[in-house]
JSON list of C-alpha atoms in Angstrom, two decimals:
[
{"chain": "A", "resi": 1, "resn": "UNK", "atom": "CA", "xyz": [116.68, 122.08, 80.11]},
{"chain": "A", "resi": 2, "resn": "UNK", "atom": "CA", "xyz": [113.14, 120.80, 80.99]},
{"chain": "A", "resi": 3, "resn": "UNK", "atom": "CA", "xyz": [112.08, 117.57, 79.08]},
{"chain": "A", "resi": 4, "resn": "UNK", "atom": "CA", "xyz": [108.22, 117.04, 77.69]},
{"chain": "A", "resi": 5, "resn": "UNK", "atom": "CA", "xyz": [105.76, 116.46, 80.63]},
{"chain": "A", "resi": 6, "resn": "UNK", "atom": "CA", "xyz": [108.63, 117.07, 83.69]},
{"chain": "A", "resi": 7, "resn": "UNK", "atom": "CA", "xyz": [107.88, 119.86, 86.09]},
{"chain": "A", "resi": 8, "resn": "UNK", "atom": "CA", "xyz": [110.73, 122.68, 85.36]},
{"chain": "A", "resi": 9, "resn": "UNK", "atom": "CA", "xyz": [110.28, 123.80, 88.86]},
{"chain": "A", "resi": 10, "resn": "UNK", "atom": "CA", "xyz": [111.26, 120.39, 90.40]},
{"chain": "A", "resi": 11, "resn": "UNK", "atom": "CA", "xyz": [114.87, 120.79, 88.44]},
{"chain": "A", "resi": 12, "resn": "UNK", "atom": "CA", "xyz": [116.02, 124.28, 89.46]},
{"chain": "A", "resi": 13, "resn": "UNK", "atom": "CA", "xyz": [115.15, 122.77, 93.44]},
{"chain": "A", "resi": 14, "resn": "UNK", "atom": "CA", "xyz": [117.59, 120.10, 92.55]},
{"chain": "A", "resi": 15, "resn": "UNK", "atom": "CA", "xyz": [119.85, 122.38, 91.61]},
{"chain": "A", "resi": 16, "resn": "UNK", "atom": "CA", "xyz": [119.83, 124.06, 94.68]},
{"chain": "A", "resi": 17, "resn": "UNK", "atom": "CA", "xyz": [119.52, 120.82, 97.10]},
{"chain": "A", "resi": 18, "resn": "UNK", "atom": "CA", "xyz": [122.40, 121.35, 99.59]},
{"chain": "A", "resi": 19, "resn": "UNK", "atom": "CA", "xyz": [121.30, 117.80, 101.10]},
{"chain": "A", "resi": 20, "resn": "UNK", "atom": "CA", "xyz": [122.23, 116.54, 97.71]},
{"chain": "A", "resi": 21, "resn": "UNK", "atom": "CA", "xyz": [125.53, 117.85, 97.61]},
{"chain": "A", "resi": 22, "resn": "UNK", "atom": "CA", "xyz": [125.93, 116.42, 101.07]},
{"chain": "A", "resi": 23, "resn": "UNK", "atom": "CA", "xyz": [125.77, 113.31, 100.20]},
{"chain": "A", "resi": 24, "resn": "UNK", "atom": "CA", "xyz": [127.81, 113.65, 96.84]},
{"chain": "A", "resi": 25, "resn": "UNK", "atom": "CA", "xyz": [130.67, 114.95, 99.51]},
{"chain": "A", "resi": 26, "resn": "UNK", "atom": "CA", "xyz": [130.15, 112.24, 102.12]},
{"chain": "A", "resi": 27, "resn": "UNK", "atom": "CA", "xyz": [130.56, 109.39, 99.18]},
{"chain": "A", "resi": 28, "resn": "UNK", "atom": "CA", "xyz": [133.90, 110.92, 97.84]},
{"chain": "A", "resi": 29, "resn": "UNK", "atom": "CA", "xyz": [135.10, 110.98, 101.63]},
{"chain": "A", "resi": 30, "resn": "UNK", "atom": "CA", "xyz": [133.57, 107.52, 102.05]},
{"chain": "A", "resi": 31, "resn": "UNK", "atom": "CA", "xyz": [135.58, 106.17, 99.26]},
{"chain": "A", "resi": 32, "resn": "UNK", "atom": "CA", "xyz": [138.63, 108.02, 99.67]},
{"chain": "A", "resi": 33, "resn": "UNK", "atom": "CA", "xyz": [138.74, 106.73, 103.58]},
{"chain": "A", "resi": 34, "resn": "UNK", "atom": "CA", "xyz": [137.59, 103.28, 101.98]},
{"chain": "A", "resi": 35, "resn": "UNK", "atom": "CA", "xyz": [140.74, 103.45, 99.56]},
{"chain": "A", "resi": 36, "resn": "UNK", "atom": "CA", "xyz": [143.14, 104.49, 102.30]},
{"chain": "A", "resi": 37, "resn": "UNK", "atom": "CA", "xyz": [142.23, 101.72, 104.47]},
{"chain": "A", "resi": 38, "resn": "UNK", "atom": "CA", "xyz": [142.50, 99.08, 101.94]},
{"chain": "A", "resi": 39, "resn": "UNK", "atom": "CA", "xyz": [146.02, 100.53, 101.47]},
{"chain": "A", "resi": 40, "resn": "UNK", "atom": "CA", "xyz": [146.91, 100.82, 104.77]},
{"chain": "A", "resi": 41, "resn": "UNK", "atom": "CA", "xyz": [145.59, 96.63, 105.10]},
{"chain": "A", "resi": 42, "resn": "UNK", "atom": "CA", "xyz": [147.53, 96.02, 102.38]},
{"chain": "A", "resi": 43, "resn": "UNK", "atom": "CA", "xyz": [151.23, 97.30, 103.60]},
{"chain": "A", "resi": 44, "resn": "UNK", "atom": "CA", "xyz": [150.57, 96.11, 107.08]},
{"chain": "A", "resi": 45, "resn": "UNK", "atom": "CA", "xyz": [150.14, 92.38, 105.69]},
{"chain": "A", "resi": 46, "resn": "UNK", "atom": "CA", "xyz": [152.91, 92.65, 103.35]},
{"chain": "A", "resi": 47, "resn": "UNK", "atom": "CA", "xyz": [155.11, 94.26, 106.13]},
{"chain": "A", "resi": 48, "resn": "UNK", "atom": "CA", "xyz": [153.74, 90.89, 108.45]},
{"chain": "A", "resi": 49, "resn": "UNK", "atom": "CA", "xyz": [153.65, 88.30, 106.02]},
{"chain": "A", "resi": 50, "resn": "UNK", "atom": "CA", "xyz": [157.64, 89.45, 105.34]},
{"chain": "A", "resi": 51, "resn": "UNK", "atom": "CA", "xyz": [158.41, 89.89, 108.95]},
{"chain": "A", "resi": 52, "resn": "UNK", "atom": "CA", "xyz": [157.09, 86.15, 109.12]},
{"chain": "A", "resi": 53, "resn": "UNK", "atom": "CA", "xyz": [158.92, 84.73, 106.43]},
{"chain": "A", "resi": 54, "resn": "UNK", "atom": "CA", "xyz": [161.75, 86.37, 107.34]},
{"chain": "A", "resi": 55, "resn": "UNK", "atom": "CA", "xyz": [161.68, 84.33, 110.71]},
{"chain": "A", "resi": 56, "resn": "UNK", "atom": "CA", "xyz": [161.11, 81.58, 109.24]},
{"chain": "A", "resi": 57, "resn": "UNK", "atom": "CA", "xyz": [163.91, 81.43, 106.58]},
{"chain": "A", "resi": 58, "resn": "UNK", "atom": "CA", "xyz": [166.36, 82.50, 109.38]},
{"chain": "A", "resi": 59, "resn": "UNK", "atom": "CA", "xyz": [164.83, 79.62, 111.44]},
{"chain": "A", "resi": 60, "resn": "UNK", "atom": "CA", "xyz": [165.71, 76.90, 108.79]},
{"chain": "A", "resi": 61, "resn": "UNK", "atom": "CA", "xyz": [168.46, 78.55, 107.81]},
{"chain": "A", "resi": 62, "resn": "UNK", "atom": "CA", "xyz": [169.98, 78.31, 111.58]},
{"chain": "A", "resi": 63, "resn": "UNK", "atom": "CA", "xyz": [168.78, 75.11, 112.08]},
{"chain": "A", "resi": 64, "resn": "UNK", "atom": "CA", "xyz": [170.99, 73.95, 109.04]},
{"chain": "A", "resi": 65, "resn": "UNK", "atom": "CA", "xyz": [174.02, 75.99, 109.83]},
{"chain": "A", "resi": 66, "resn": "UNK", "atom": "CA", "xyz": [173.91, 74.20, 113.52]},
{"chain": "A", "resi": 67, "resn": "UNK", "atom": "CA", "xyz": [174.07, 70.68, 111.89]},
{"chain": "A", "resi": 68, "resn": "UNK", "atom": "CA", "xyz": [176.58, 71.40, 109.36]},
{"chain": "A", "resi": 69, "resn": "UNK", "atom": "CA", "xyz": [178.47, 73.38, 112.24]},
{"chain": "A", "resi": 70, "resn": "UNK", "atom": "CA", "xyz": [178.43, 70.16, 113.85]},
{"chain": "A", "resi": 71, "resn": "UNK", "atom": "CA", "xyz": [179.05, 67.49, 111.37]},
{"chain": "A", "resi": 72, "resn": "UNK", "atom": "CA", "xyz": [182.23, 69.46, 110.44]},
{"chain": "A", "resi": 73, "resn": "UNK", "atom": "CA", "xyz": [183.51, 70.03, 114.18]},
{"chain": "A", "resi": 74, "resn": "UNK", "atom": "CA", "xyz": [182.95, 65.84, 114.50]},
{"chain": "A", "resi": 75, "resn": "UNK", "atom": "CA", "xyz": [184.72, 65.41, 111.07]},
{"chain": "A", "resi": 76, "resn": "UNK", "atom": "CA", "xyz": [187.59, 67.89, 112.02]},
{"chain": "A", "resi": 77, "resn": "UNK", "atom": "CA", "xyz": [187.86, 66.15, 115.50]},
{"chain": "A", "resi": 78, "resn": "UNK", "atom": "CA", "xyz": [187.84, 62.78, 114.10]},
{"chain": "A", "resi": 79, "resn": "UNK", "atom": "CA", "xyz": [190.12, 63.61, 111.17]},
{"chain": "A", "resi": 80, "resn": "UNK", "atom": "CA", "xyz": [192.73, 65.00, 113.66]},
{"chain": "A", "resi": 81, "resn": "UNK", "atom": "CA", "xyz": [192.62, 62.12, 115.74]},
{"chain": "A", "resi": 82, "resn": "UNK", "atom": "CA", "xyz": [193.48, 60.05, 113.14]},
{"chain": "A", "resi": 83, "resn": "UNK", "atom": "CA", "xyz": [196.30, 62.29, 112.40]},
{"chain": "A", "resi": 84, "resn": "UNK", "atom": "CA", "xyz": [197.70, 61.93, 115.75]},
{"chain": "A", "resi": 85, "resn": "UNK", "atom": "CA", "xyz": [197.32, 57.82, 115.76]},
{"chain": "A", "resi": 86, "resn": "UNK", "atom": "CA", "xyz": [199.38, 58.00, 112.69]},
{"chain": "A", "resi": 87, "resn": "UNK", "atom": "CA", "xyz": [202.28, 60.47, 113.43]},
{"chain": "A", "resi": 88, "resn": "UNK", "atom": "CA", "xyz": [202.77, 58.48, 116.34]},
{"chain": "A", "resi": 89, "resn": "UNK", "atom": "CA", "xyz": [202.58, 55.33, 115.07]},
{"chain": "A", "resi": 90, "resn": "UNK", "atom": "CA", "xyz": [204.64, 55.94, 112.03]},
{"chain": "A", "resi": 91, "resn": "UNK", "atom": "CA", "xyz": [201.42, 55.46, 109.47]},
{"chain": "A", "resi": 92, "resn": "UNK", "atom": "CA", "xyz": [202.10, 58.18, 106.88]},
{"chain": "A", "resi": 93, "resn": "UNK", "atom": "CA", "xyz": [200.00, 56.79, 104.07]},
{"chain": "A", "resi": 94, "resn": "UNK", "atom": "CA", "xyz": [196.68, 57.09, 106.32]},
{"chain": "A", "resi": 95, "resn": "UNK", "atom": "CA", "xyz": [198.37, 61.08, 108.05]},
{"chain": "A", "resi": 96, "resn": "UNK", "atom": "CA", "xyz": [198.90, 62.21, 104.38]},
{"chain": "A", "resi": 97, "resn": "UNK", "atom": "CA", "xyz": [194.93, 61.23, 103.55]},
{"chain": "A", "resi": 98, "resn": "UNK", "atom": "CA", "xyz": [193.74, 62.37, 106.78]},
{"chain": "A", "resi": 99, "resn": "UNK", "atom": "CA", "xyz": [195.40, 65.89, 106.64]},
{"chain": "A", "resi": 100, "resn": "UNK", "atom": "CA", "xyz": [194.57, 66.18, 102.89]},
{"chain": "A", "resi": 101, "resn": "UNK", "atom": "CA", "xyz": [190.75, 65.75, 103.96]},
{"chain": "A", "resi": 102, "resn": "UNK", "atom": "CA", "xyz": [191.40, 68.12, 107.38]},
{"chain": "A", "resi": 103, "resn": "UNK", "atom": "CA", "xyz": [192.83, 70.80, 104.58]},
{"chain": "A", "resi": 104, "resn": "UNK", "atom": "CA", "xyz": [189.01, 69.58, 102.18]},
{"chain": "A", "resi": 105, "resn": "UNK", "atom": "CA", "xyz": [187.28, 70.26, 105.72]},
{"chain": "A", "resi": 106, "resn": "UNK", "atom": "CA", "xyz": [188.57, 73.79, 106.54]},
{"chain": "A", "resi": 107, "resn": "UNK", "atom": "CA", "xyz": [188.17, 75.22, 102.70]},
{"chain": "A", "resi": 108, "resn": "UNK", "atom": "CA", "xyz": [184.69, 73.35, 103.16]},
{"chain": "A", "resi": 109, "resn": "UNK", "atom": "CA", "xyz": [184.19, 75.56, 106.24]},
{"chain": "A", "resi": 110, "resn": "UNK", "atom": "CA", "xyz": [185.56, 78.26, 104.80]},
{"chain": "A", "resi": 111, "resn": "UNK", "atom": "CA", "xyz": [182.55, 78.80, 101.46]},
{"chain": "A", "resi": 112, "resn": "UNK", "atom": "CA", "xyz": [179.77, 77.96, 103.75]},
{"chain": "A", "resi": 113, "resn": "UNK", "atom": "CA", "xyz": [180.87, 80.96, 105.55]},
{"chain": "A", "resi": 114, "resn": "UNK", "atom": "CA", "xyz": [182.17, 83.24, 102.69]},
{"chain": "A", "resi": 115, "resn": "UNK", "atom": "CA", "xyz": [179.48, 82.53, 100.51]},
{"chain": "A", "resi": 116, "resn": "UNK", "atom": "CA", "xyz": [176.63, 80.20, 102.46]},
{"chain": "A", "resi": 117, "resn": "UNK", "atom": "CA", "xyz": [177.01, 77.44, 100.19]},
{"chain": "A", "resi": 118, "resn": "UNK", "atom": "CA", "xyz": [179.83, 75.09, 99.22]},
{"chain": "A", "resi": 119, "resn": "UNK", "atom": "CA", "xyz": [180.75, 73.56, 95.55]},
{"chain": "A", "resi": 120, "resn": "UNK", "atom": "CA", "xyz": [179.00, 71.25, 94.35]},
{"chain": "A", "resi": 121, "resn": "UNK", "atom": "CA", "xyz": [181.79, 68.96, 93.70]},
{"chain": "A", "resi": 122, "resn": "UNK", "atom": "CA", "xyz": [182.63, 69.41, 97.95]},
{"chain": "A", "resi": 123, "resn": "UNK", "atom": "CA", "xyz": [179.95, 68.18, 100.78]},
{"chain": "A", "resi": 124, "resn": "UNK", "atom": "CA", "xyz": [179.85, 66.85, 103.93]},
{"chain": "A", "resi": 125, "resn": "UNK", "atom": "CA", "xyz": [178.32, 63.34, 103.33]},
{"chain": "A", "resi": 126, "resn": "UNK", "atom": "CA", "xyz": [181.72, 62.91, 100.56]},
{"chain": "A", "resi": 127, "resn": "UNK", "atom": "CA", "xyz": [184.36, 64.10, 102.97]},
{"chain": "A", "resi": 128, "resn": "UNK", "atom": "CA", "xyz": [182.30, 61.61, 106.51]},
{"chain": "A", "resi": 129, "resn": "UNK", "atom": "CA", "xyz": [182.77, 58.77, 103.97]},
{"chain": "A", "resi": 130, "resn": "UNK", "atom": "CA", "xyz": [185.72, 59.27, 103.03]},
{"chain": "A", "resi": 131, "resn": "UNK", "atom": "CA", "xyz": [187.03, 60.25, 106.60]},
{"chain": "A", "resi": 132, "resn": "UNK", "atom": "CA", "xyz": [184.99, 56.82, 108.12]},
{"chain": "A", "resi": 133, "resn": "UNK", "atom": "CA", "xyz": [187.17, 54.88, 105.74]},
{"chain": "A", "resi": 134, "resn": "UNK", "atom": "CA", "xyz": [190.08, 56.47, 107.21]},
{"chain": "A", "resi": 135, "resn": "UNK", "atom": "CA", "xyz": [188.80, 55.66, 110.15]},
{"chain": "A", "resi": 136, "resn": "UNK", "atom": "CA", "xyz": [187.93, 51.85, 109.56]},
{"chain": "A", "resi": 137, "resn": "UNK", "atom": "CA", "xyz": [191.41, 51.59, 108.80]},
{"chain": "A", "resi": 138, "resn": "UNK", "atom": "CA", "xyz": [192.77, 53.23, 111.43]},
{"chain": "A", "resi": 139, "resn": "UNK", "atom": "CA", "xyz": [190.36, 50.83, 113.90]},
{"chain": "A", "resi": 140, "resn": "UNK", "atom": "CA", "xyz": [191.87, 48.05, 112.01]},
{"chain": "A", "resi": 141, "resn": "UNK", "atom": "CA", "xyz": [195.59, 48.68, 113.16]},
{"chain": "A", "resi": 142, "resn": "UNK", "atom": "CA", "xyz": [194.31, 50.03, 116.60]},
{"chain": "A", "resi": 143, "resn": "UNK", "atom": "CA", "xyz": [193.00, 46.18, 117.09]},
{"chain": "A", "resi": 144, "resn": "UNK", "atom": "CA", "xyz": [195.58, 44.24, 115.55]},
{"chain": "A", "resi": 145, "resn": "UNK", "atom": "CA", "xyz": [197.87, 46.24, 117.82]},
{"chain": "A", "resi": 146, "resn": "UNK", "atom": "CA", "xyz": [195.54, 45.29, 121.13]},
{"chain": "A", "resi": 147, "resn": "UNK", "atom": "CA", "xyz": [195.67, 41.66, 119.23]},
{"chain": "A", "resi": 148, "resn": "UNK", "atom": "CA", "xyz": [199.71, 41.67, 119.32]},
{"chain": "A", "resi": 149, "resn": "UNK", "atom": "CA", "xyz": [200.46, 43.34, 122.64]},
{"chain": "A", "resi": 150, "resn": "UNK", "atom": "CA", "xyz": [197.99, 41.13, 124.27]},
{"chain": "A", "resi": 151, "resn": "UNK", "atom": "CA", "xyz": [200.31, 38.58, 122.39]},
{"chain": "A", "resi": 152, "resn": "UNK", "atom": "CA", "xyz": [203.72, 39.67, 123.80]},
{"chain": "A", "resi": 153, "resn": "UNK", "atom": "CA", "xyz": [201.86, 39.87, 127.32]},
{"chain": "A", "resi": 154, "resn": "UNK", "atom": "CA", "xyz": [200.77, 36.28, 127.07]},
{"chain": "A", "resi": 155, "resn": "UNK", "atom": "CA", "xyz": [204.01, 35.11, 125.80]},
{"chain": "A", "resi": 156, "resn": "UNK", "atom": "CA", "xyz": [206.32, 37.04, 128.47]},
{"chain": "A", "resi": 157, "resn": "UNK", "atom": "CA", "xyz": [203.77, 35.44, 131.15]},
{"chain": "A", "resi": 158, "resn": "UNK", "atom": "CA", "xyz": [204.51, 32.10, 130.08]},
{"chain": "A", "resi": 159, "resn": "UNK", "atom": "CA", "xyz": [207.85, 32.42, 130.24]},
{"chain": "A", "resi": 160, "resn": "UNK", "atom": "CA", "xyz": [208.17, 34.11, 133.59]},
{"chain": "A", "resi": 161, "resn": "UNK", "atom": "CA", "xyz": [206.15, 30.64, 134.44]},
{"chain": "A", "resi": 162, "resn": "UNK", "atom": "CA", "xyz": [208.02, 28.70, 132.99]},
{"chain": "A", "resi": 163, "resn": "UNK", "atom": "CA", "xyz": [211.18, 29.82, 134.47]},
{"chain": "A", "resi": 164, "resn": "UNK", "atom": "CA", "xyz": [210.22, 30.53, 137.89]},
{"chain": "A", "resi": 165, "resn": "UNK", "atom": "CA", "xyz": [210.95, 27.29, 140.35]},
{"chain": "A", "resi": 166, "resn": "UNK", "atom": "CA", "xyz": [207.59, 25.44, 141.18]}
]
């Protein structure tokens, strides 16, 4: 189809311009190796960027479990030390509390590892206070104690003084 004033001639050479066609086919490779790389970018940085988030969510969320591994182990060895003090010392009121927050401790322990999180209700910082007021009181009798043996000591001293011949 030859337009007004164009040279027919110069269209039917187009037609048959195998340079042309060339470069039709090296622009659909060109894009379709374009395309394929911009995919290929675009899974290897999601596949990164999740390999590095992954880290770094495992990072924090070791660093936590380590501290709350460790707050519990001092709670659990402070709360059965205070057991002890008061089995032997015939303290039931403070051995009742302690082993009723020992029992808070271990189901504490045991939904941070069933389920990685505890109730709300239930947390470390609640049972440590409670558990350093056990332990305030258990101080308490520990130095009234020190108080009255040093007492008795005194007192038998003096009297071994007294009655021994000067």
């Amino acid at each position: 189809m030859a337009t007004a004033g164009a040279n027919p001639s110069a269209n039917i050479d187009d037609v048959f311009d195998e340079e042309a066609e060339e470069d039709v086919i090296e622009g659909k490779q060109w894009m379709k190796l374009r395309k394929s790389r911009v995919k290929e970018g675009y899974r290897e940085g999601i596949s990164k960027g999740q390999d590095l988030t992954v880290q770094e969510g495992f990072n924090n969320g070791y660093r936590s479990a380590a501290e709350e591994a460790c707050q519990l182990g001092q709670l659990r060895g402070s709360l059965c030390a205070i057991i002890s003090h008061s089995s032997r010392k015939g303290q039931g009121g403070s051995q009742k509390e302690a082993e009723i927050l020992l029992e808070e401790v271990v189901h504490l322990e045991q939904e941070l590892r069933t389920h990685g999180q505890a109730e709300p209700n239930i947390t470390i910082a609640h049972l440590q206070r409670k558990a350093n007021e056990l332990l305030e009181i258990t101080c308490a009798s520990l130095k009234s104690e020190k108080v009255e043996r040093k007492t008795d000591v005194d007192t038998t001293q003096n009297q071994t003084d007294q009655t021994e011949p000067g």
